[in-house]
Amino acid sequence: MAKALKDYTPQEWENICTRCGKCCLLKLQDEDSGEIYYTDVVCRYFDSQTCSCTVYDRRCQLVPECIKLTPDNVDKISWMPDSCAYRRLLEHRPPAPHTTIKGRCISETLVEEADLEDHIVDWDDL
Ligand code: SF4
Ligand code: SF4
């Protein structure tokens, strides 16, 4: 029988993440339809060389939109990438092939907010 989410230790829970970086991409939401569009622009605290967060322990303080995934909230975050390991686990689906955003994104520090729409990307492995 599959292990219940609540039975993962904190470290086991952390280890589920494949460090793909996809959840750190900036997203836009259509005000009317509610649809989420992913861009190729990434959070300012993402290190695209190591594909990791540079402020991991303080991430929720520094970036209010950065949500700490837990066994209690993982089923409530509808915008998580389809390939996200947590989402796959929750949906009892096999892991997606491992791909990352390394070398395929640009920091938000280099993009004007008004230009964000121009960065909407149809990620085929999201
Ligand atoms: S603060 Fe870190 S974990 Fe949160 S979105 Fe930015 S890079 Fe990703
Ligand atoms: S999308 Fe999921 S697996 Fe990828 S970095 Fe974010 S939490 Fe980890």
Short mmCIF file of C-alpha atoms and ligand atoms in Angstrom, two decimals:
data_model
loop_
_atom_site.label_atom_id
_atom_site.label_comp_id
_atom_site.label_asym_id
_atom_site.label_seq_id
_atom_site.Cartn_x
_atom_site.Cartn_y
_atom_site.Cartn_z
CA MET A 1 0.00 0.00 0.00
CA ALA A 2 1.26 3.49 -0.82
CA LYS A 3 2.51 5.53 2.10
CA ALA A 4 0.15 8.25 3.32
CA LEU A 5 1.41 11.80 2.83
CA LYS A 6 1.16 12.52 6.55
CA ASP A 7 3.56 9.67 7.27
CA TYR A 8 6.51 11.24 5.47
CA THR A 9 9.18 12.65 7.77
CA PRO A 10 10.17 16.27 7.04
CA GLN A 11 13.36 15.08 5.34
CA GLU A 12 11.56 12.46 3.29
CA TRP A 13 9.08 15.11 2.27
CA GLU A 14 11.87 17.46 1.17
CA ASN A 15 13.53 14.67 -0.77
CA ILE A 16 10.48 14.20 -2.97
CA CYS A 17 11.31 17.46 -4.76
CA THR A 18 13.32 16.81 -7.92
CA ARG A 19 14.63 20.42 -7.98
CA CYS A 20 13.21 21.01 -11.41
CA GLY A 21 12.61 24.67 -10.63
CA LYS A 22 9.34 24.81 -12.53
CA CYS A 23 7.33 26.07 -9.58
CA CYS A 24 9.70 29.07 -9.34
CA LEU A 25 8.67 30.37 -12.75
CA LEU A 26 6.49 33.47 -12.75
CA LYS A 27 2.91 32.89 -13.76
CA LEU A 28 0.15 35.13 -15.06
CA GLN A 29 -3.51 34.52 -14.46
CA ASP A 30 -6.32 35.49 -16.82
CA GLU A 31 -8.66 37.62 -14.73
CA ASP A 32 -11.76 36.34 -16.53
CA SER A 33 -11.09 32.65 -17.02
CA GLY A 34 -8.72 32.15 -14.11
CA GLU A 35 -6.40 30.25 -16.42
CA ILE A 36 -2.74 30.20 -15.40
CA TYR A 37 0.00 30.94 -17.94
CA TYR A 38 3.58 30.06 -17.20
CA THR A 39 6.36 32.34 -18.37
CA ASP A 40 10.07 31.66 -18.84
CA VAL A 41 10.84 34.29 -16.22
CA VAL A 42 12.04 32.96 -12.89
CA CYS A 43 12.05 34.28 -9.35
CA ARG A 44 14.94 36.59 -8.50
CA TYR A 45 16.19 34.15 -5.85
CA PHE A 46 16.52 31.21 -8.21
CA ASP A 47 20.06 30.24 -9.12
CA SER A 48 19.80 28.96 -12.65
CA GLN A 49 23.28 27.42 -12.54
CA THR A 50 22.53 25.11 -9.64
CA CYS A 51 18.79 25.08 -10.28
CA SER A 52 18.02 25.88 -6.68
CA CYS A 53 16.66 28.53 -4.38
CA THR A 54 19.31 30.78 -2.83
CA VAL A 55 17.14 31.75 0.13
CA TYR A 56 15.41 28.48 0.83
CA ASP A 57 15.01 28.88 4.60
CA ARG A 58 13.65 32.43 4.25
CA ARG A 59 11.78 31.96 0.99
CA CYS A 60 8.27 32.52 2.34
CA GLN A 61 9.33 35.71 4.13
CA LEU A 62 11.12 37.17 1.13
CA VAL A 63 8.58 36.09 -1.49
CA PRO A 64 5.03 36.12 -0.12
CA GLU A 65 3.75 34.19 -3.16
CA CYS A 66 6.26 31.42 -2.48
CA ILE A 67 4.22 28.71 -0.82
CA LYS A 68 5.80 26.07 1.36
CA LEU A 69 4.36 22.77 0.21
CA THR A 70 3.22 20.48 2.98
CA PRO A 71 1.19 17.26 3.11
CA ASP A 72 -1.73 19.43 4.24
CA ASN A 73 -1.75 21.96 1.42
CA VAL A 74 -0.36 20.07 -1.57
CA ASP A 75 -3.84 19.14 -2.80
CA LYS A 76 -5.00 22.77 -2.70
CA ILE A 77 -2.41 24.26 -5.02
CA SER A 78 -3.89 23.83 -8.43
CA TRP A 79 -1.19 25.60 -10.39
CA MET A 80 1.64 23.21 -9.56
CA PRO A 81 3.28 21.94 -12.75
CA ASP A 82 1.87 18.70 -14.06
CA SER A 83 5.31 17.12 -13.79
CA CYS A 84 5.85 18.20 -10.17
CA ALA A 85 6.84 15.19 -8.10
CA TYR A 86 4.47 16.17 -5.28
CA ARG A 87 1.54 16.51 -7.62
CA ARG A 88 2.33 13.16 -9.21
CA LEU A 89 2.52 11.52 -5.82
CA LEU A 90 -0.76 13.06 -4.75
CA GLU A 91 -2.46 11.92 -7.94
CA HIS A 92 -0.97 8.42 -7.71
CA ARG A 93 0.77 8.88 -11.05
CA PRO A 94 4.28 7.70 -11.95
CA PRO A 95 7.07 10.29 -11.89
CA ALA A 96 7.47 12.43 -15.00
CA PRO A 97 10.75 12.31 -16.94
CA HIS A 98 13.17 14.59 -15.11
CA THR A 99 13.67 17.90 -16.84
CA THR A 100 14.58 21.24 -15.31
CA ILE A 101 14.41 24.90 -16.24
CA LYS A 102 18.20 25.21 -16.08
CA GLY A 103 19.39 27.31 -19.00
CA ARG A 104 15.84 27.86 -20.21
CA CYS A 105 14.75 30.80 -18.09
CA ILE A 106 15.56 34.43 -17.41
CA SER A 107 15.64 36.16 -14.02
CA GLU A 108 12.82 38.51 -13.16
CA THR A 109 15.47 41.12 -12.39
CA LEU A 110 16.08 41.38 -16.14
CA VAL A 111 12.46 41.73 -17.24
CA GLU A 112 10.11 44.69 -16.89
CA GLU A 113 6.79 43.74 -15.34
CA ALA A 114 4.98 45.24 -18.32
CA ASP A 115 6.84 42.83 -20.61
CA LEU A 116 5.97 39.71 -18.65
CA GLU A 117 3.16 38.79 -21.01
CA ASP A 118 5.68 38.57 -23.84
CA HIS A 119 7.40 35.81 -21.87
CA ILE A 120 4.47 33.44 -21.74
CA VAL A 121 5.84 30.09 -22.88
CA ASP A 122 4.15 26.85 -23.77
CA TRP A 123 6.46 24.56 -21.80
CA ASP A 124 6.00 21.14 -23.31
CA ASP A 125 7.47 19.40 -20.27
CA LEU A 126 5.79 21.37 -17.55
S1 SF4 B 1 11.92 32.13 -3.15
FE1 SF4 B 1 13.07 30.34 -3.82
S2 SF4 B 1 11.63 28.61 -3.78
FE2 SF4 B 1 10.44 30.54 -3.73
S3 SF4 B 1 9.93 30.99 -5.88
FE3 SF4 B 1 11.82 32.08 -5.38
S4 SF4 B 1 13.49 30.70 -6.00
FE4 SF4 B 1 11.60 29.48 -5.87
S1 SF4 B 2 7.78 21.81 -9.35
FE1 SF4 B 2 7.66 20.33 -7.67
S2 SF4 B 2 9.40 18.98 -8.01
FE2 SF4 B 2 9.78 20.82 -9.23
S3 SF4 B 2 10.99 22.16 -7.89
FE3 SF4 B 2 8.84 22.70 -7.60
S4 SF4 B 2 8.19 21.48 -5.80
FE4 SF4 B 2 10.08 20.56 -6.60
#
